[in-house]
Coordinates of C-alpha atoms in Angstrom, one line a residue:
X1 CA 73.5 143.6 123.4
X2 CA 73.4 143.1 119.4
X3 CA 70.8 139.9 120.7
X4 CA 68.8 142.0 122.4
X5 CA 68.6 144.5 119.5
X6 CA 68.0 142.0 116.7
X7 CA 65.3 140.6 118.9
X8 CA 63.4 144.3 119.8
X9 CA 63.6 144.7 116.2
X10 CA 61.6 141.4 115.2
X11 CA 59.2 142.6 117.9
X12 CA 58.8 146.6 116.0
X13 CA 58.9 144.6 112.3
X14 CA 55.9 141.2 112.5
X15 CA 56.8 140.7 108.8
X16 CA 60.5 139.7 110.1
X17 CA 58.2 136.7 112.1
X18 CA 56.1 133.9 110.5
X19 CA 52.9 134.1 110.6
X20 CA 51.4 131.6 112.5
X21 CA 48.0 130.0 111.7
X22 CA 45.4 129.9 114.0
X23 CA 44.5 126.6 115.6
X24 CA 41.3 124.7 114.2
X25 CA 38.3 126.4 115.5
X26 CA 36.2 123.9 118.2
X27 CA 32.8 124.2 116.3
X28 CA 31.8 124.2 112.7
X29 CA 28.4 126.1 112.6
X30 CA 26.9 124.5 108.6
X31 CA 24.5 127.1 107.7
X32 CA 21.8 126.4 105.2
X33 CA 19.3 128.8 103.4
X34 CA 16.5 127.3 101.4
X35 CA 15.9 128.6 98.4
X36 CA 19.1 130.9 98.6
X37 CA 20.1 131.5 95.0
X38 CA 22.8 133.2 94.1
X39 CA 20.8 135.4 91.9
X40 CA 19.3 136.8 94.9
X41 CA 22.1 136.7 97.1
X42 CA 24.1 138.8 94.8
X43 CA 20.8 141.1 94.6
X44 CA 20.7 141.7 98.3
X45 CA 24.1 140.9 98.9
X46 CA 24.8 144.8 99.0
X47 CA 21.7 145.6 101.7
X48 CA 23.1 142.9 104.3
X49 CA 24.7 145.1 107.1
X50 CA 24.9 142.0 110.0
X51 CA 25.4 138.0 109.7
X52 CA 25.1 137.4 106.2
X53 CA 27.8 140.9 105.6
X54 CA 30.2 138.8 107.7
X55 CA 30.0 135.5 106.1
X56 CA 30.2 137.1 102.9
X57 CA 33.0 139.0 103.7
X58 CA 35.0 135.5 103.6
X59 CA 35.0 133.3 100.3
X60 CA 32.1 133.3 98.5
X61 CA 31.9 130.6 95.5
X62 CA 29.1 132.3 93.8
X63 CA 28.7 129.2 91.0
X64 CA 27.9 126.6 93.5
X65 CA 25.4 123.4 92.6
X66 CA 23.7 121.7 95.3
X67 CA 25.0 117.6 95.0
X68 CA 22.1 115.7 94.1
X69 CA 23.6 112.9 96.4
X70 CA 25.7 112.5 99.6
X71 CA 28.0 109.5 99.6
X72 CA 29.3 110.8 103.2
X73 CA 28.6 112.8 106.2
X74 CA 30.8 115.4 107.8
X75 CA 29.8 114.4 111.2
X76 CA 29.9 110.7 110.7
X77 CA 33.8 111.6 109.8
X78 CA 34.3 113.4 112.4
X79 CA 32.6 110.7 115.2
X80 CA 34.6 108.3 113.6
X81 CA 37.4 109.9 114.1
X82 CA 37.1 111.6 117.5
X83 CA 35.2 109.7 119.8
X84 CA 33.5 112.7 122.0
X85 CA 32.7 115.1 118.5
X86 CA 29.3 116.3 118.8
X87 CA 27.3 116.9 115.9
X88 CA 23.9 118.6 116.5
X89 CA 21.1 119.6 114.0
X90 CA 18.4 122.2 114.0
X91 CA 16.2 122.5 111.0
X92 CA 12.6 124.3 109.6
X93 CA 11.6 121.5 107.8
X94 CA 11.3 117.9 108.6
X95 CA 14.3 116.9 106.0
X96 CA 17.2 115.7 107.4
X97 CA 20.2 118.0 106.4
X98 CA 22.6 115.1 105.1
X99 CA 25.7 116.8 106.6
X100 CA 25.5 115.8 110.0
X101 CA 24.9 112.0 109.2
X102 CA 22.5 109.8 110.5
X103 CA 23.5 109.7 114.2
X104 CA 23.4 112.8 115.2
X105 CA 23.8 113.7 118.8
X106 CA 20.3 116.2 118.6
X107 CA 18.2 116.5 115.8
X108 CA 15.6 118.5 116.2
X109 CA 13.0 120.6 113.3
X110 CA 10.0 122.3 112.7
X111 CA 6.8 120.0 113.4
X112 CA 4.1 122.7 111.9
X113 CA 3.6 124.6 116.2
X114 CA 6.4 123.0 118.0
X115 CA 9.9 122.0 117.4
X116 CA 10.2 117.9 117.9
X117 CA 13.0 115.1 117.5
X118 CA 13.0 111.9 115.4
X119 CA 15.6 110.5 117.9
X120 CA 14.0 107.8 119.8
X121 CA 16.9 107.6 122.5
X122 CA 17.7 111.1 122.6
X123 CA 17.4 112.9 126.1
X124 CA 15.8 116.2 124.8
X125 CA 17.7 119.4 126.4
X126 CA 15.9 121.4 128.8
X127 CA 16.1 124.5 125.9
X128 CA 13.5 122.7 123.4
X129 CA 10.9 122.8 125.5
X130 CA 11.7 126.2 126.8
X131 CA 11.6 127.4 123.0
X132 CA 8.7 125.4 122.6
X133 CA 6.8 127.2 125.2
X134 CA 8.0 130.7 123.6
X135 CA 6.9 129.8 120.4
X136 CA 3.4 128.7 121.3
X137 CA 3.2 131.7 123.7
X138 CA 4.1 134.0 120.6
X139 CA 1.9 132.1 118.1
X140 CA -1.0 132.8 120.7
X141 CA -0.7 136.5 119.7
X142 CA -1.2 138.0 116.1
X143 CA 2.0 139.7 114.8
X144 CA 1.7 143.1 113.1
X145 CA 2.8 143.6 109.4
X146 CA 6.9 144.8 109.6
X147 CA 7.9 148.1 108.7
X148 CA 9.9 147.6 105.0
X149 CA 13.1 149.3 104.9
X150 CA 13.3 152.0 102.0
X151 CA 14.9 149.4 99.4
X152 CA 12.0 147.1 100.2
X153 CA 9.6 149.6 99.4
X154 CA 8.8 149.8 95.6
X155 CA 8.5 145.8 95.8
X156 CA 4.7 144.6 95.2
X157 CA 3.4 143.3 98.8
X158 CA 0.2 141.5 99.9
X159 CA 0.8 140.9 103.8
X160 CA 4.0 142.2 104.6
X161 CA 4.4 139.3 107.3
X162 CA 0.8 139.8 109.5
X163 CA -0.5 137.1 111.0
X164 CA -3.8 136.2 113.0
X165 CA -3.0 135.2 116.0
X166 CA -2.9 131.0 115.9
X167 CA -1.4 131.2 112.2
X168 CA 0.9 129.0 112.4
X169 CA 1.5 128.4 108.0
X170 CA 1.6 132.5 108.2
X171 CA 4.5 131.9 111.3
X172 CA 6.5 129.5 108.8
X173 CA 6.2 131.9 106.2
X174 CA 8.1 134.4 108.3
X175 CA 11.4 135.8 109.8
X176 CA 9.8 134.1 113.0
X177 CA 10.3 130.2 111.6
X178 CA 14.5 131.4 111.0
X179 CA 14.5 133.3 114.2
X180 CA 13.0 130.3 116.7
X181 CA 15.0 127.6 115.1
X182 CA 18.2 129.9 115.6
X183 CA 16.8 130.5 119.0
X184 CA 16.5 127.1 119.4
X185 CA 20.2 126.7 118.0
X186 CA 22.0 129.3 120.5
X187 CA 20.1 127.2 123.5
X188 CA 21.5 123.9 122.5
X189 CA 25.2 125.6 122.4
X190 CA 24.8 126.8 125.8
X191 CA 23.4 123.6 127.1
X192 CA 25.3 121.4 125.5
X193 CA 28.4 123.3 125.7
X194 CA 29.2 123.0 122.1
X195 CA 33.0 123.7 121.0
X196 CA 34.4 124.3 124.6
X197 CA 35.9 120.9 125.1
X198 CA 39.2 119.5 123.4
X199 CA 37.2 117.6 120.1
X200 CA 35.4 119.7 117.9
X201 CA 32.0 119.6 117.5
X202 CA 29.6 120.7 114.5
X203 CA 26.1 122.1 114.5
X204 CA 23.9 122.0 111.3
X205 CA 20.9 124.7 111.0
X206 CA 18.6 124.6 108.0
X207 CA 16.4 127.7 108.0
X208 CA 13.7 127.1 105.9
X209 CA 11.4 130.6 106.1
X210 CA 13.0 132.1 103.1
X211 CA 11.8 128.9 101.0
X212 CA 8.2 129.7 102.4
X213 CA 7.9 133.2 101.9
X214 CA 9.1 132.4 98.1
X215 CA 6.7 130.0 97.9
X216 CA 3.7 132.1 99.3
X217 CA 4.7 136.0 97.8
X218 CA 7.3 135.3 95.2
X219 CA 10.7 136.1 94.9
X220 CA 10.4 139.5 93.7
X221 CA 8.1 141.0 96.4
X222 CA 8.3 143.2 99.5
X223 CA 7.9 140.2 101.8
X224 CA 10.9 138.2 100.5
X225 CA 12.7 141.7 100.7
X226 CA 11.6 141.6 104.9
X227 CA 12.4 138.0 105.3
X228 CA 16.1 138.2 104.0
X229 CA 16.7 141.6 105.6
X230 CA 15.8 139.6 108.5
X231 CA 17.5 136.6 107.9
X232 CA 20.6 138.7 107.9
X233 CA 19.9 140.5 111.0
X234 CA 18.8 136.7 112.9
X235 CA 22.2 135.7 111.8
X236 CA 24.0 138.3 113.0
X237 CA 22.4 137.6 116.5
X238 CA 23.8 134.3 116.3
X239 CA 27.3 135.1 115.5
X240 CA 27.3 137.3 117.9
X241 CA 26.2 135.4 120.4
X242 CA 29.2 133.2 119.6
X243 CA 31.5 135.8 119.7
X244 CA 30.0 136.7 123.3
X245 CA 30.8 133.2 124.3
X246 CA 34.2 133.2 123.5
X247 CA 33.7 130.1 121.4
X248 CA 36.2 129.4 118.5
X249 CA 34.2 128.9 115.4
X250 CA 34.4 128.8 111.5
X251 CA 31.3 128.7 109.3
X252 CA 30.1 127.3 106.0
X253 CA 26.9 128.6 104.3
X254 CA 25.1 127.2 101.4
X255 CA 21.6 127.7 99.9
X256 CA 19.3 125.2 98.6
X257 CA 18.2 125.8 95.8
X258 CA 18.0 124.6 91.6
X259 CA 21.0 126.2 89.3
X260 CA 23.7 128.1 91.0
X261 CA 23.8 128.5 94.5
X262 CA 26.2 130.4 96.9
X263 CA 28.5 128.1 98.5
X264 CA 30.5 130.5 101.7
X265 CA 33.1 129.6 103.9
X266 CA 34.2 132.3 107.1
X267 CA 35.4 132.6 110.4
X268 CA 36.1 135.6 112.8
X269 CA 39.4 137.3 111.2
X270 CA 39.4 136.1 108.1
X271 CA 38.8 137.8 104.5
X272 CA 38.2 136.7 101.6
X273 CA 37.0 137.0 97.9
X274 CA 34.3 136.1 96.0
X275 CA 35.2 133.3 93.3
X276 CA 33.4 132.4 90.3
X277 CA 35.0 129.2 89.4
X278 CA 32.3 125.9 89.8
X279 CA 32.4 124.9 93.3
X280 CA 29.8 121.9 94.2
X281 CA 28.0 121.3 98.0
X282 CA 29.6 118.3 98.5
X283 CA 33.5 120.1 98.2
X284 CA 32.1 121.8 101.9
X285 CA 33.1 118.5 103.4
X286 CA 36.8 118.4 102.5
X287 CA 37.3 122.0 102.7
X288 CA 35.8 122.0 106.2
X289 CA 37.8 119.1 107.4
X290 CA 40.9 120.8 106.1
X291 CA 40.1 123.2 108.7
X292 CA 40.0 120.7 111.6
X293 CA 42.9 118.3 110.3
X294 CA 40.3 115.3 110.1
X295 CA 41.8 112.6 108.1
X296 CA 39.2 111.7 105.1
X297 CA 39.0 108.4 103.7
X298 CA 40.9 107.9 100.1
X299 CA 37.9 108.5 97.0
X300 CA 35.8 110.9 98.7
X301 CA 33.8 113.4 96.5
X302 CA 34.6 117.1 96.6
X303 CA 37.9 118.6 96.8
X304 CA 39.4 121.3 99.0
X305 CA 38.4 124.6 97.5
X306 CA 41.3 126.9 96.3
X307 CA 40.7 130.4 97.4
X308 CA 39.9 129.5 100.9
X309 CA 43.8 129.4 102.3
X310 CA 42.2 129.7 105.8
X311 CA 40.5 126.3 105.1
X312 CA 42.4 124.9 102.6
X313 CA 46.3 125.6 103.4
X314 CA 49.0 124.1 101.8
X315 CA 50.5 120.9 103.6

């Protein structure tokens, strides 16, 4: 009887139990913004109400550098170590993301009209050429300028995002560029099944529109304004999609981008802070592979970053 009662009570009181921490998620989603500073993160940072609220909802190392140099890649760790890992990589631009390493399972990025690999071997997945057909299907048509929300509005603006139809430097320069390579993204996670099998797998995704739309309007008009309160809603399609899936996932965000950068880490039930201590791009590999328990090899750069105990617990 006093067992029973001394076991209902742990049940009414969870602080009586110990926590446990989740298992490792089954896919790390590497998110990459061009031209993300944190300067304009933290000036939009209060407008994002979708993907980019929930990552920053997590840790946010707001005095991040991007490493000029990447002596090693988190996917090449994690082949090495797990046989069947999977890394993918979806990007805007023809640069290779060095994350995922040099033998990725996919690569795939923005050709100018069409998405296209620089994997000789590689079977492409039914998806890409599915996207591919959307894409040049919507490039056919013009697009009409985007409504700006009311924050958006006193911002100087030349296009607002019209294009002639066949503009393809006008699609790049666009939420459409962030929105077909995420597209492009979600099919390959359905088709390849990413993170449902017992090895994690890891899929990279440079978006490379808010670079462009810098580069062609500035960062202080309307159109960079539309772009990112795009980019945030984009996002939040992804994640949800994800969540829709029932796929386990953590993510990492960066941007790319001279002088201080934001450097994020966040997954589905976890809160954070935002940190101002120095954090550097190439600590993302250590603190993600805390998350995973993937061995690293002794004189790696980077370090596991404190203020991330859902990544970076103590062993």
């Amino acid at each position: 009887m006093i067992r029973a009662l001394v076991l209902a009570a742990a049940l009414l009181l969870p602080w009586a139990v110990e926590a446990q921490a989740p298992p490792p998620p089954k896919l790390l989603v590497v998110i990459s913004v061009d031209q993300l500073s944190t300067n304009l993160f933290d000036e939009f940072r209060p407008q994002f109400s979708s993907g980019l609220a929930r990552i920053a909802a997590g840790a946010v190392f707001r005095n991040g550098t991007s490493a000029t140099t990447q002596q090693q890649s988190l996917g090449g760790l994690m082949k090495a170590h797990w046989t069947s890992s999977r890394t993918v990589a979806v990007s805007g631009e023809v640069a290779r993301n060095p994350i995922p390493g040099p033998n990725p399972d996919q690569h795939w990025f923005w050709a100018g009209t069409r998405f296209q690999s620089d994997l000789a071997n590689a079977r492409a997945p039914a998806v890409v050429l599915k996207v591919n057909a959307a894409v040049a299907a919507a490039l056919a048509q013009p697009r009409s300028s985007l409504e700006a929300p009311s924050f958006c509005q006193s911002r100087p603006h030349k296009s607002q995002l019209a294009r002639a139809a066949g503009d393809a430097l006008a699609l790049s320069a666009s939420p459409e560029l962030d929105g077909d390579t995420l597209a492009l993204a979600a099919g390959l996670v359905d088709e390849m099944q990413l993170g449902r099998r017992a090895d994690p797998d890891m899929l990279a995704i440079e978006l490379s529109a808010t670079g462009n739309v810098i580069r062609s309007y500035g960062a202080g008009s309307e159109e960079t304004c539309l772009q990112l309160t795009e980019l945030d809603r984009e996002i939040g399609d992804f994640l949800s999609l994800l969540d829709g899936r029932g796929i386990d996932y953590a993510v990492a965000l960066d941007g790319i981008a001279p002088g201080q950068v934001p450097i994020a880490f966040w997954r589905p039930g976890f809160s954070g802070a935002s940190i101002n201590t120095a954090a550097d791009t190439e600590d993302m590999i250590p603190t993600l592979a805390s998350l995973i328990d993937l061995p690293l090899p002794a004189g790696l750069p980077g370090r596991c970053l404190e203020g991330t105990p859902a990544f970076c617990p103590e062993r």
